[in-house]
Amino acid sequence: MAKQNVAEPETLGEAMNKTELFFEKNGRMMSYIFLGLLVVAALIFGYRSLIVLPRAEKAAEMIAEAQNRFDAQTPDFELALHGDANGAGFLDVVEKYGSTPSGNLAKHYAGICYLRTGDLENAAKYLAKFSPVKGIPGALINAQNYGLQGDIAVEQQNYAQAVKFYEKAVKAADNNMTAPMYLRKAGLAEQALGNNEKAAACYERILTSYPASMEARDAEKLLGSVK
């Protein structure tokens, strides 16, 4: 394959520090809205309330403890992951209530904690355990989950796999804030593969479908690098 003059794919650190800023600022709000909707849904199915709802409520209490550590001004990701005598960690929620909505969400956050501590293998493992959920807050979490799996694939130089995850992230939450972010990443991964035409298609889609997005500012420059 001829050497390509391509944009440097974002490293995992850059991806977490820059393009995931939306989730950094809004993660707690999204999680609480999501969990609140799940509790309401559980209440609708009253015939299951004697078994399902108590477990869901206990799981929600446990994940809130881990979430507080995760969202602290100075986050302690090891503590949020493993917990201690003063509160549960995400892994505790997964182990005890993995089949509940909160247990499912804990798998996602466990993956992020492993990611932040540099354990890519376990990060990929737990992110993959998360089951996509319905609703607007859920769609954003679904997109983040796919996007983070894409970031791991980029770090492992598996750019073809990264493209697949980024495409899933775009489809999961097709909005002006997150979709262009993942389209940009997909374009960078395509460039790393030498697929300049496919990379150009990603950048052109940003310009045509999300012209008001922050990524649109860079799309023309990136487009020029592949033509």
Coordinates of N, CA and C in Angstrom, one line a residue:
M1 N 0.9 -1.2 0.0 CA 0.0 0.0 0.0 C 0.9 1.3 0.0
A2 N 0.6 2.2 -0.9 CA 1.4 3.4 -0.9 C 1.2 4.2 0.4
K3 N 2.3 4.9 0.7 CA 2.2 5.7 2.0 C 1.3 6.8 1.8
Q4 N 0.4 7.0 2.8 CA -0.6 8.0 2.7 C -0.2 9.2 3.6
N5 N -0.5 10.4 3.1 CA -0.4 11.6 3.9 C -1.7 11.8 4.6
V6 N -1.8 11.2 5.8 CA -3.1 11.2 6.5 C -3.0 11.9 7.8
A7 N -4.2 12.3 8.3 CA -4.3 12.9 9.6 C -3.9 11.8 10.6
E8 N -3.3 12.2 11.7 CA -2.9 11.2 12.7 C -4.1 10.8 13.5
P9 N -4.4 9.5 13.6 CA -5.6 9.1 14.4 C -5.5 9.5 15.8
E10 N -6.6 9.9 16.4 CA -6.6 10.3 17.8 C -6.1 9.2 18.7
T11 N -5.3 9.5 19.7 CA -4.9 8.5 20.7 C -6.1 8.4 21.7
L12 N -6.0 7.4 22.5 CA -7.1 7.1 23.5 C -7.2 8.3 24.4
G13 N -6.0 8.8 24.8 CA -6.1 10.0 25.8 C -6.7 11.2 25.1
E14 N -6.4 11.5 23.9 CA -7.0 12.6 23.2 C -8.5 12.4 23.0
A15 N -8.9 11.2 22.7 CA -10.3 10.9 22.6 C -11.1 11.2 23.9
M16 N -10.5 10.7 25.0 CA -11.2 10.9 26.2 C -11.2 12.4 26.7
N17 N -10.0 13.1 26.4 CA -9.9 14.4 26.9 C -10.6 15.4 26.1
K18 N -10.9 15.1 24.8 CA -11.4 16.1 23.9 C -12.8 15.7 23.4
T19 N -13.0 14.7 22.7 CA -14.2 14.4 22.0 C -15.3 13.8 23.0
E20 N -14.9 13.3 24.1 CA -15.9 12.8 25.1 C -16.3 13.9 26.1
L21 N -15.9 15.2 25.8 CA -16.2 16.2 26.8 C -17.7 16.4 27.1
F22 N -18.5 16.1 26.1 CA -19.9 16.2 26.2 C -20.4 15.3 27.3
F23 N -19.9 14.0 27.3 CA -20.3 13.0 28.3 C -19.7 13.3 29.7
E24 N -18.5 14.0 29.7 CA -17.9 14.3 30.9 C -18.8 15.3 31.7
K25 N -19.4 16.3 30.9 CA -20.2 17.3 31.5 C -21.6 16.9 31.8
N26 N -22.1 15.9 31.1 CA -23.5 15.5 31.2 C -23.8 14.1 31.6
G27 N -22.7 13.4 32.0 CA -22.9 12.0 32.3 C -23.8 11.7 33.4
R28 N -23.7 12.4 34.5 CA -24.5 12.2 35.7 C -26.0 12.5 35.4
M29 N -26.3 13.6 34.7 CA -27.6 14.0 34.4 C -28.2 12.9 33.5
M30 N -27.5 12.4 32.5 CA -28.0 11.4 31.6 C -28.3 10.1 32.4
S31 N -27.4 9.7 33.3 CA -27.6 8.5 34.0 C -28.8 8.6 34.9
Y32 N -29.0 9.7 35.6 CA -30.2 9.8 36.5 C -31.5 9.9 35.8
I33 N -31.5 10.6 34.7 CA -32.7 10.6 33.8 C -33.0 9.2 33.4
F34 N -32.0 8.5 32.9 CA -32.2 7.2 32.4 C -32.7 6.2 33.5
L35 N -32.1 6.3 34.7 CA -32.5 5.4 35.7 C -33.9 5.7 36.2
G36 N -34.3 7.0 36.2 CA -35.6 7.4 36.6 C -36.7 6.9 35.7
L37 N -36.4 6.9 34.4 CA -37.3 6.3 33.4 C -37.5 4.8 33.6
L38 N -36.4 4.2 33.9 CA -36.4 2.7 34.1 C -37.3 2.4 35.4
V39 N -37.2 3.2 36.4 CA -38.0 2.9 37.6 C -39.5 3.1 37.3
V40 N -39.8 4.1 36.5 CA -41.2 4.3 36.1 C -41.7 3.2 35.3
A41 N -40.8 2.7 34.4 CA -41.2 1.6 33.6 C -41.5 0.3 34.4
A42 N -40.7 0.1 35.4 CA -40.8 -1.0 36.3 C -42.2 -0.9 37.1
L43 N -42.5 0.3 37.5 CA -43.8 0.5 38.2 C -45.0 0.1 37.4
I44 N -44.9 0.4 36.1 CA -46.0 0.1 35.2 C -46.3 -1.4 35.2
F45 N -45.3 -2.2 35.3 CA -45.6 -3.7 35.3 C -45.7 -4.1 36.8
G46 N -46.9 -3.8 37.4 CA -47.1 -4.0 38.8 C -47.0 -5.4 39.2
Y47 N -47.4 -6.3 38.4 CA -47.4 -7.7 38.7 C -46.0 -8.2 39.0
R48 N -45.0 -7.5 38.6 CA -43.6 -7.9 38.8 C -43.0 -7.2 40.0
S49 N -43.7 -6.3 40.6 CA -43.1 -5.3 41.5 C -42.6 -6.0 42.8
L50 N -43.2 -7.1 43.2 CA -42.7 -7.7 44.4 C -41.3 -8.3 44.3
I51 N -40.9 -8.6 43.0 CA -39.6 -9.1 42.8 C -38.6 -8.2 42.1
V52 N -39.1 -7.6 41.0 CA -38.3 -6.8 40.1 C -38.0 -5.5 40.8
L53 N -39.0 -4.8 41.2 CA -38.8 -3.4 41.7 C -37.9 -3.3 42.9
P54 N -38.0 -4.2 43.9 CA -37.1 -4.1 45.0 C -35.6 -4.3 44.6
R55 N -35.4 -5.2 43.7 CA -34.0 -5.4 43.2 C -33.5 -4.2 42.4
A56 N -34.4 -3.6 41.6 CA -34.1 -2.5 40.8 C -33.8 -1.3 41.7
E57 N -34.5 -1.1 42.8 CA -34.3 0.0 43.7 C -33.0 -0.2 44.4
K58 N -32.7 -1.4 44.9 CA -31.4 -1.6 45.6 C -30.3 -1.4 44.7
A59 N -30.4 -1.9 43.5 CA -29.3 -1.7 42.5 C -29.1 -0.2 42.2
A60 N -30.2 0.6 42.1 CA -30.1 2.0 41.9 C -29.4 2.7 43.1
E61 N -29.6 2.2 44.3 CA -29.0 2.8 45.5 C -27.5 2.5 45.4
M62 N -27.1 1.3 45.0 CA -25.7 0.9 45.0 C -25.0 1.7 43.9
I63 N -25.6 1.8 42.7 CA -24.9 2.4 41.6 C -24.7 3.9 41.9
A64 N -25.6 4.5 42.7 CA -25.5 5.9 43.0 C -24.2 6.2 43.9
E65 N -23.9 5.2 44.7 CA -22.7 5.3 45.5 C -21.5 5.4 44.6
A66 N -21.4 4.4 43.7 CA -20.3 4.4 42.8 C -20.3 5.6 41.9
Q67 N -21.4 6.1 41.5 CA -21.5 7.2 40.6 C -21.0 8.5 41.2
N68 N -21.2 8.6 42.5 CA -20.7 9.8 43.3 C -19.2 9.8 43.2
R69 N -18.5 8.6 43.4 CA -17.1 8.6 43.3 C -16.6 8.9 41.9
F70 N -17.4 8.4 40.9 CA -17.0 8.5 39.5 C -17.1 10.0 39.1
D71 N -18.1 10.7 39.6 CA -18.4 12.1 39.2 C -17.8 13.1 40.1
A72 N -17.0 12.7 41.1 CA -16.4 13.6 42.1 C -15.5 14.6 41.3
Q73 N -15.3 15.8 42.0 CA -14.4 16.8 41.4 C -13.1 16.2 41.1
T74 N -12.6 15.4 42.0 CA -11.4 14.6 41.7 C -11.7 13.1 41.7
P75 N -12.1 12.6 40.5 CA -12.6 11.2 40.4 C -11.6 10.2 40.9
D76 N -12.1 9.2 41.6 CA -11.2 8.0 42.0 C -11.8 6.8 41.2
F77 N -11.3 6.5 40.1 CA -11.9 5.5 39.3 C -11.7 4.1 39.8
E78 N -10.6 3.9 40.5 CA -10.4 2.6 41.2 C -11.4 2.4 42.3
L79 N -11.7 3.4 43.0 CA -12.7 3.3 44.1 C -14.1 3.2 43.5
A80 N -14.4 3.9 42.5 CA -15.7 3.8 41.8 C -15.9 2.4 41.3
L81 N -14.8 1.8 40.8 CA -14.9 0.5 40.2 C -15.0 -0.6 41.3
H82 N -14.2 -0.6 42.3 CA -14.1 -1.7 43.3 C -14.9 -1.4 44.6
G83 N -15.2 -0.1 44.9 CA -15.8 0.2 46.1 C -15.0 0.0 47.4
D84 N -15.5 0.2 48.5 CA -14.9 0.0 49.8 C -15.9 -0.2 50.9
A85 N -15.5 -0.2 52.1 CA -16.4 -0.4 53.2 C -17.5 0.7 53.3
N86 N -17.2 1.8 52.7 CA -18.1 3.0 52.8 C -19.1 3.0 51.6
G87 N -18.9 2.2 50.6 CA -19.8 2.3 49.5 C -19.5 1.2 48.4
A88 N -20.5 0.8 47.7 CA -20.3 -0.2 46.6 C -19.6 0.4 45.4
G89 N -19.0 -0.4 44.6 CA -18.4 0.0 43.4 C -19.2 -0.6 42.2
F90 N -18.9 -0.2 41.0 CA -19.7 -0.7 39.9 C -19.6 -2.2 39.7
L91 N -18.5 -2.8 40.0 CA -18.3 -4.2 39.9 C -19.2 -4.9 40.9
D92 N -19.5 -4.3 42.1 CA -20.4 -4.9 43.1 C -21.8 -4.9 42.5
V93 N -22.2 -3.8 41.8 CA -23.5 -3.8 41.2 C -23.7 -4.8 40.2
V94 N -22.7 -5.0 39.3 CA -22.7 -6.0 38.3 C -22.8 -7.4 38.8
E95 N -22.1 -7.6 39.9 CA -22.1 -9.0 40.5 C -23.4 -9.3 41.1
K96 N -24.0 -8.4 41.9 CA -25.2 -8.7 42.6 C -26.5 -8.4 41.9
Y97 N -26.4 -7.4 41.0 CA -27.7 -7.1 40.3 C -27.4 -6.8 38.8
G98 N -26.6 -7.7 38.2 CA -26.2 -7.5 36.8 C -27.4 -7.6 35.9
S99 N -28.5 -8.2 36.2 CA -29.6 -8.4 35.3 C -30.6 -7.2 35.4
T100 N -30.4 -6.3 36.4 CA -31.3 -5.1 36.5 C -30.8 -4.0 35.6
P101 N -31.6 -3.0 35.3 CA -31.2 -1.9 34.5 C -29.9 -1.2 35.0
S102 N -29.9 -1.0 36.4 CA -28.7 -0.4 37.0 C -27.5 -1.3 36.8
G103 N -27.7 -2.6 36.9 CA -26.6 -3.5 36.7 C -26.0 -3.4 35.3
N104 N -26.9 -3.3 34.4 CA -26.5 -3.1 33.0 C -25.7 -1.8 32.8
L105 N -26.2 -0.7 33.4 CA -25.5 0.6 33.3 C -24.1 0.5 34.0
A106 N -24.1 -0.3 35.1 CA -22.8 -0.4 35.8 C -21.7 -1.1 35.0
K107 N -22.2 -2.0 34.1 CA -21.2 -2.6 33.1 C -20.5 -1.5 32.3
H108 N -21.3 -0.6 31.8 CA -20.8 0.5 31.0 C -19.8 1.3 31.8
Y109 N -20.2 1.7 33.0 CA -19.3 2.5 33.8 C -18.1 1.8 34.3
A110 N -18.2 0.5 34.5 CA -17.0 -0.3 34.9 C -16.0 -0.3 33.7
G111 N -16.6 -0.4 32.5 CA -15.7 -0.3 31.3 C -15.0 1.0 31.2
I112 N -15.7 2.1 31.5 CA -15.0 3.5 31.5 C -14.0 3.5 32.6
C113 N -14.2 3.0 33.8 CA -13.2 3.1 34.9 C -12.0 2.3 34.5
Y114 N -12.2 1.1 33.9 CA -11.0 0.4 33.5 C -10.2 1.1 32.4
L115 N -11.0 1.8 31.5 CA -10.4 2.6 30.5 C -9.5 3.7 31.1
R116 N -10.1 4.4 32.1 CA -9.3 5.5 32.7 C -8.1 5.0 33.5
T117 N -8.1 3.8 33.9 CA -7.0 3.3 34.6 C -6.0 2.5 33.7
G118 N -6.3 2.5 32.4 CA -5.3 2.0 31.5 C -5.5 0.5 31.2
D119 N -6.5 -0.1 31.7 CA -6.7 -1.6 31.5 C -7.6 -1.8 30.3
L120 N -7.1 -1.8 29.1 CA -7.9 -1.8 27.9 C -8.6 -3.1 27.7
E121 N -8.0 -4.2 28.1 CA -8.6 -5.5 28.0 C -9.9 -5.6 28.8
N122 N -9.9 -5.2 30.1 CA -11.1 -5.3 30.9 C -12.1 -4.2 30.4
A123 N -11.5 -3.0 30.0 CA -12.4 -2.0 29.5 C -13.3 -2.5 28.3
A124 N -12.6 -3.1 27.4 CA -13.3 -3.7 26.2 C -14.3 -4.7 26.7
K125 N -13.9 -5.6 27.6 CA -14.8 -6.7 28.1 C -16.1 -6.1 28.7
Y126 N -16.0 -5.1 29.6 CA -17.2 -4.7 30.3 C -18.0 -3.7 29.4
L127 N -17.4 -3.0 28.5 CA -18.2 -2.2 27.6 C -19.0 -3.1 26.7
A128 N -18.4 -4.2 26.3 CA -19.1 -5.1 25.4 C -20.3 -5.8 26.1
K129 N -20.2 -5.9 27.5 CA -21.3 -6.6 28.2 C -22.5 -5.7 28.3
F130 N -22.4 -4.4 28.1 CA -23.5 -3.5 28.2 C -24.5 -3.8 27.1
S131 N -25.8 -3.9 27.4 CA -26.8 -4.1 26.4 C -27.5 -2.7 26.1
P132 N -27.6 -2.4 24.8 CA -28.2 -1.1 24.4 C -29.6 -1.0 24.9
V133 N -30.0 0.3 25.3 CA -31.3 0.5 25.9 C -32.0 1.6 25.0
K134 N -33.3 1.7 25.3 CA -34.2 2.6 24.6 C -34.3 3.9 25.2
G135 N -34.8 4.9 24.5 CA -35.1 6.2 25.0 C -33.9 7.2 24.6
I136 N -34.1 8.5 24.8 CA -33.1 9.5 24.4 C -31.9 9.4 25.3
P137 N -32.0 9.4 26.6 CA -30.8 9.3 27.4 C -30.1 8.0 27.2
G138 N -30.9 6.9 27.0 CA -30.3 5.6 26.7 C -29.5 5.7 25.3
A139 N -30.1 6.4 24.4 CA -29.4 6.4 23.0 C -28.1 7.1 23.1
L140 N -28.0 8.1 24.0 CA -26.7 8.8 24.1 C -25.7 7.9 24.8
I141 N -26.1 7.1 25.8 CA -25.2 6.2 26.5 C -24.8 5.1 25.5
N142 N -25.8 4.6 24.7 CA -25.4 3.6 23.7 C -24.3 4.1 22.8
A143 N -24.5 5.4 22.3 CA -23.5 6.0 21.4 C -22.1 6.1 22.1
Q144 N -22.1 6.5 23.3 CA -20.9 6.6 24.0 C -20.2 5.3 24.2
N145 N -21.0 4.2 24.5 CA -20.5 2.9 24.6 C -19.8 2.4 23.4
Y146 N -20.5 2.6 22.2 CA -19.9 2.2 20.9 C -18.6 3.0 20.6
G147 N -18.7 4.3 20.9 CA -17.6 5.2 20.6 C -16.4 4.8 21.4
L148 N -16.6 4.5 22.7 CA -15.4 4.1 23.5 C -14.8 2.8 23.1
Q149 N -15.6 1.9 22.6 CA -15.1 0.6 22.0 C -14.3 0.9 20.8
G150 N -14.8 1.9 20.0 CA -14.0 2.4 18.9 C -12.7 3.0 19.3
D151 N -12.7 3.8 20.3 CA -11.4 4.3 20.8 C -10.4 3.3 21.2
I152 N -10.9 2.2 21.8 CA -10.0 1.1 22.2 C -9.4 0.4 21.0
A153 N -10.3 0.2 20.0 CA -9.8 -0.4 18.7 C -8.8 0.5 18.1
V154 N -8.9 1.8 18.1 CA -7.9 2.7 17.5 C -6.6 2.6 18.3
E155 N -6.7 2.5 19.6 CA -5.5 2.4 20.4 C -4.8 1.1 20.1
Q156 N -5.5 0.1 19.8 CA -5.0 -1.2 19.4 C -4.6 -1.3 17.9
Q157 N -4.8 -0.2 17.2 CA -4.5 -0.1 15.8 C -5.4 -1.1 14.9
N158 N -6.5 -1.4 15.5 CA -7.5 -2.2 14.7 C -8.5 -1.2 14.1
Y159 N -8.1 -0.5 13.1 CA -8.8 0.6 12.5 C -10.1 0.2 11.9
A160 N -10.1 -1.0 11.3 CA -11.3 -1.5 10.6 C -12.4 -1.7 11.6
Q161 N -12.0 -2.3 12.8 CA -13.0 -2.5 13.9 C -13.5 -1.2 14.4
A162 N -12.6 -0.3 14.5 CA -12.9 1.1 15.1 C -14.0 1.7 14.2
V163 N -13.8 1.6 12.9 CA -14.8 2.2 12.0 C -16.2 1.6 12.2
K164 N -16.3 0.3 12.4 CA -17.6 -0.3 12.7 C -18.2 0.2 13.9
F165 N -17.4 0.4 15.0 CA -18.0 0.9 16.2 C -18.4 2.3 16.1
Y166 N -17.6 3.2 15.4 CA -18.0 4.6 15.2 C -19.3 4.7 14.4
E167 N -19.4 3.8 13.4 CA -20.6 3.9 12.6 C -21.9 3.5 13.5
K168 N -21.7 2.6 14.4 CA -22.8 2.2 15.3 C -23.1 3.3 16.2
A169 N -22.1 4.1 16.6 CA -22.3 5.2 17.5 C -23.1 6.3 16.8
V170 N -22.8 6.6 15.6 CA -23.5 7.6 14.8 C -25.0 7.2 14.7
K171 N -25.2 5.9 14.4 CA -26.6 5.4 14.2 C -27.3 5.4 15.5
A172 N -26.6 5.1 16.6 CA -27.3 5.0 17.9 C -27.9 6.4 18.3
A173 N -27.2 7.5 18.0 CA -27.7 8.8 18.4 C -27.4 9.8 17.3
D174 N -28.2 9.8 16.3 CA -28.0 10.7 15.2 C -28.5 12.1 15.5
N175 N -27.6 12.9 16.1 CA -27.9 14.2 16.5 C -26.7 15.1 16.2
N176 N -26.9 16.4 16.4 CA -25.9 17.4 15.9 C -24.7 17.5 16.8
M177 N -24.7 16.8 18.0 CA -23.6 16.9 19.0 C -22.7 15.7 19.0
T178 N -23.3 14.5 19.0 CA -22.4 13.3 19.1 C -22.1 12.7 17.7
A179 N -23.1 12.7 16.8 CA -22.9 12.0 15.5 C -21.7 12.6 14.7
P180 N -21.6 13.9 14.6 CA -20.4 14.4 13.8 C -19.1 14.0 14.5
M181 N -19.1 14.0 15.8 CA -17.9 13.6 16.6 C -17.4 12.2 16.2
Y182 N -18.4 11.3 16.1 CA -18.0 9.9 15.7 C -17.7 9.8 14.2
L183 N -18.4 10.6 13.4 CA -18.1 10.6 12.0 C -16.6 11.0 11.7
R184 N -16.2 12.0 12.5 CA -14.8 12.5 12.4 C -13.9 11.4 12.7
K185 N -14.2 10.7 13.8 CA -13.3 9.6 14.2 C -13.3 8.5 13.2
A186 N -14.5 8.2 12.6 CA -14.5 7.2 11.6 C -13.7 7.6 10.4
G187 N -13.7 8.8 10.0 CA -12.9 9.3 8.9 C -11.4 9.2 9.2
L188 N -11.0 9.5 10.4 CA -9.6 9.4 10.7 C -9.2 7.9 10.7
A189 N -10.0 7.0 11.1 CA -9.7 5.6 11.1 C -9.6 5.1 9.6
E190 N -10.6 5.6 8.8 CA -10.5 5.2 7.4 C -9.2 5.7 6.7
Q191 N -8.8 6.9 7.1 CA -7.5 7.4 6.6 C -6.4 6.5 7.0
A192 N -6.4 6.1 8.2 CA -5.3 5.2 8.7 C -5.3 3.9 7.9
L193 N -6.4 3.5 7.4 CA -6.5 2.3 6.6 C -6.1 2.6 5.1
G194 N -6.0 3.8 4.8 CA -5.7 4.2 3.4 C -6.9 4.4 2.5
N195 N -8.1 4.3 3.2 CA -9.4 4.4 2.5 C -9.8 5.9 2.4
N196 N -9.1 6.6 1.5 CA -9.4 8.1 1.5 C -10.8 8.4 1.0
E197 N -11.3 7.6 0.0 CA -12.6 7.9 -0.5 C -13.7 7.8 0.6
K198 N -13.5 6.7 1.4 CA -14.5 6.5 2.5 C -14.3 7.6 3.6
A199 N -13.1 8.0 3.8 CA -12.8 9.1 4.8 C -13.4 10.4 4.3
A200 N -13.3 10.7 3.0 CA -13.9 11.9 2.5 C -15.4 11.9 2.6
A201 N -16.0 10.7 2.5 CA -17.5 10.6 2.6 C -17.9 10.9 4.0
C202 N -17.1 10.5 5.0 CA -17.4 10.9 6.4 C -17.4 12.4 6.6
Y203 N -16.3 13.0 6.1 CA -16.2 14.5 6.3 C -17.2 15.2 5.5
E204 N -17.6 14.8 4.3 CA -18.6 15.4 3.6 C -20.0 15.3 4.3
R205 N -20.2 14.2 4.9 CA -21.5 14.0 5.6 C -21.5 15.0 6.8
I206 N -20.4 15.2 7.4 CA -20.4 16.2 8.5 C -20.8 17.6 8.0
L207 N -20.2 18.0 6.9 CA -20.5 19.3 6.3 C -22.0 19.4 5.8
T208 N -22.5 18.4 5.3 CA -23.9 18.4 4.7 C -25.0 18.2 5.8
S209 N -24.7 17.3 6.7 CA -25.8 16.9 7.6 C -25.7 17.6 9.0
Y210 N -24.4 18.1 9.3 CA -24.2 18.7 10.6 C -23.4 20.0 10.5
P211 N -23.8 20.9 9.6 CA -23.0 22.1 9.3 C -22.8 23.0 10.5
A212 N -23.7 22.9 11.5 CA -23.6 23.8 12.7 C -22.8 23.1 13.8
S213 N -22.2 21.9 13.6 CA -21.5 21.2 14.6 C -20.1 21.8 14.7
M214 N -19.4 21.5 15.9 CA -18.1 22.0 16.1 C -17.1 21.2 15.1
E215 N -17.4 20.0 14.8 CA -16.6 19.2 13.9 C -16.6 19.7 12.5
A216 N -17.7 20.5 12.1 CA -17.8 21.0 10.8 C -16.6 22.0 10.5
R217 N -16.1 22.6 11.6 CA -15.0 23.6 11.4 C -13.8 22.9 10.9
D218 N -13.6 21.7 11.3 CA -12.4 20.9 10.8 C -12.6 20.1 9.6
A219 N -13.9 19.9 9.2 CA -14.2 18.9 8.2 C -13.6 19.3 6.8
E220 N -13.6 20.6 6.5 CA -13.1 21.0 5.2 C -11.6 20.8 5.1
K221 N -10.9 21.1 6.2 CA -9.4 20.8 6.3 C -9.2 19.4 6.1
L222 N -9.9 18.5 6.9 CA -9.7 17.1 6.8 C -10.1 16.6 5.4
L223 N -11.1 17.2 4.8 CA -11.5 16.8 3.4 C -10.4 17.1 2.5
G224 N -9.7 18.2 2.7 CA -8.6 18.5 1.8 C -7.4 17.6 1.9
S225 N -7.3 17.0 3.0 CA -6.1 16.1 3.2 C -6.3 14.7 2.5
V226 N -7.5 14.4 2.1 CA -7.8 13.1 1.4 C -8.1 13.3 -0.1
K227 N -8.0 14.5 -0.6 CA -8.4 14.7 -2.0 C -7.2 15.3 -2.8

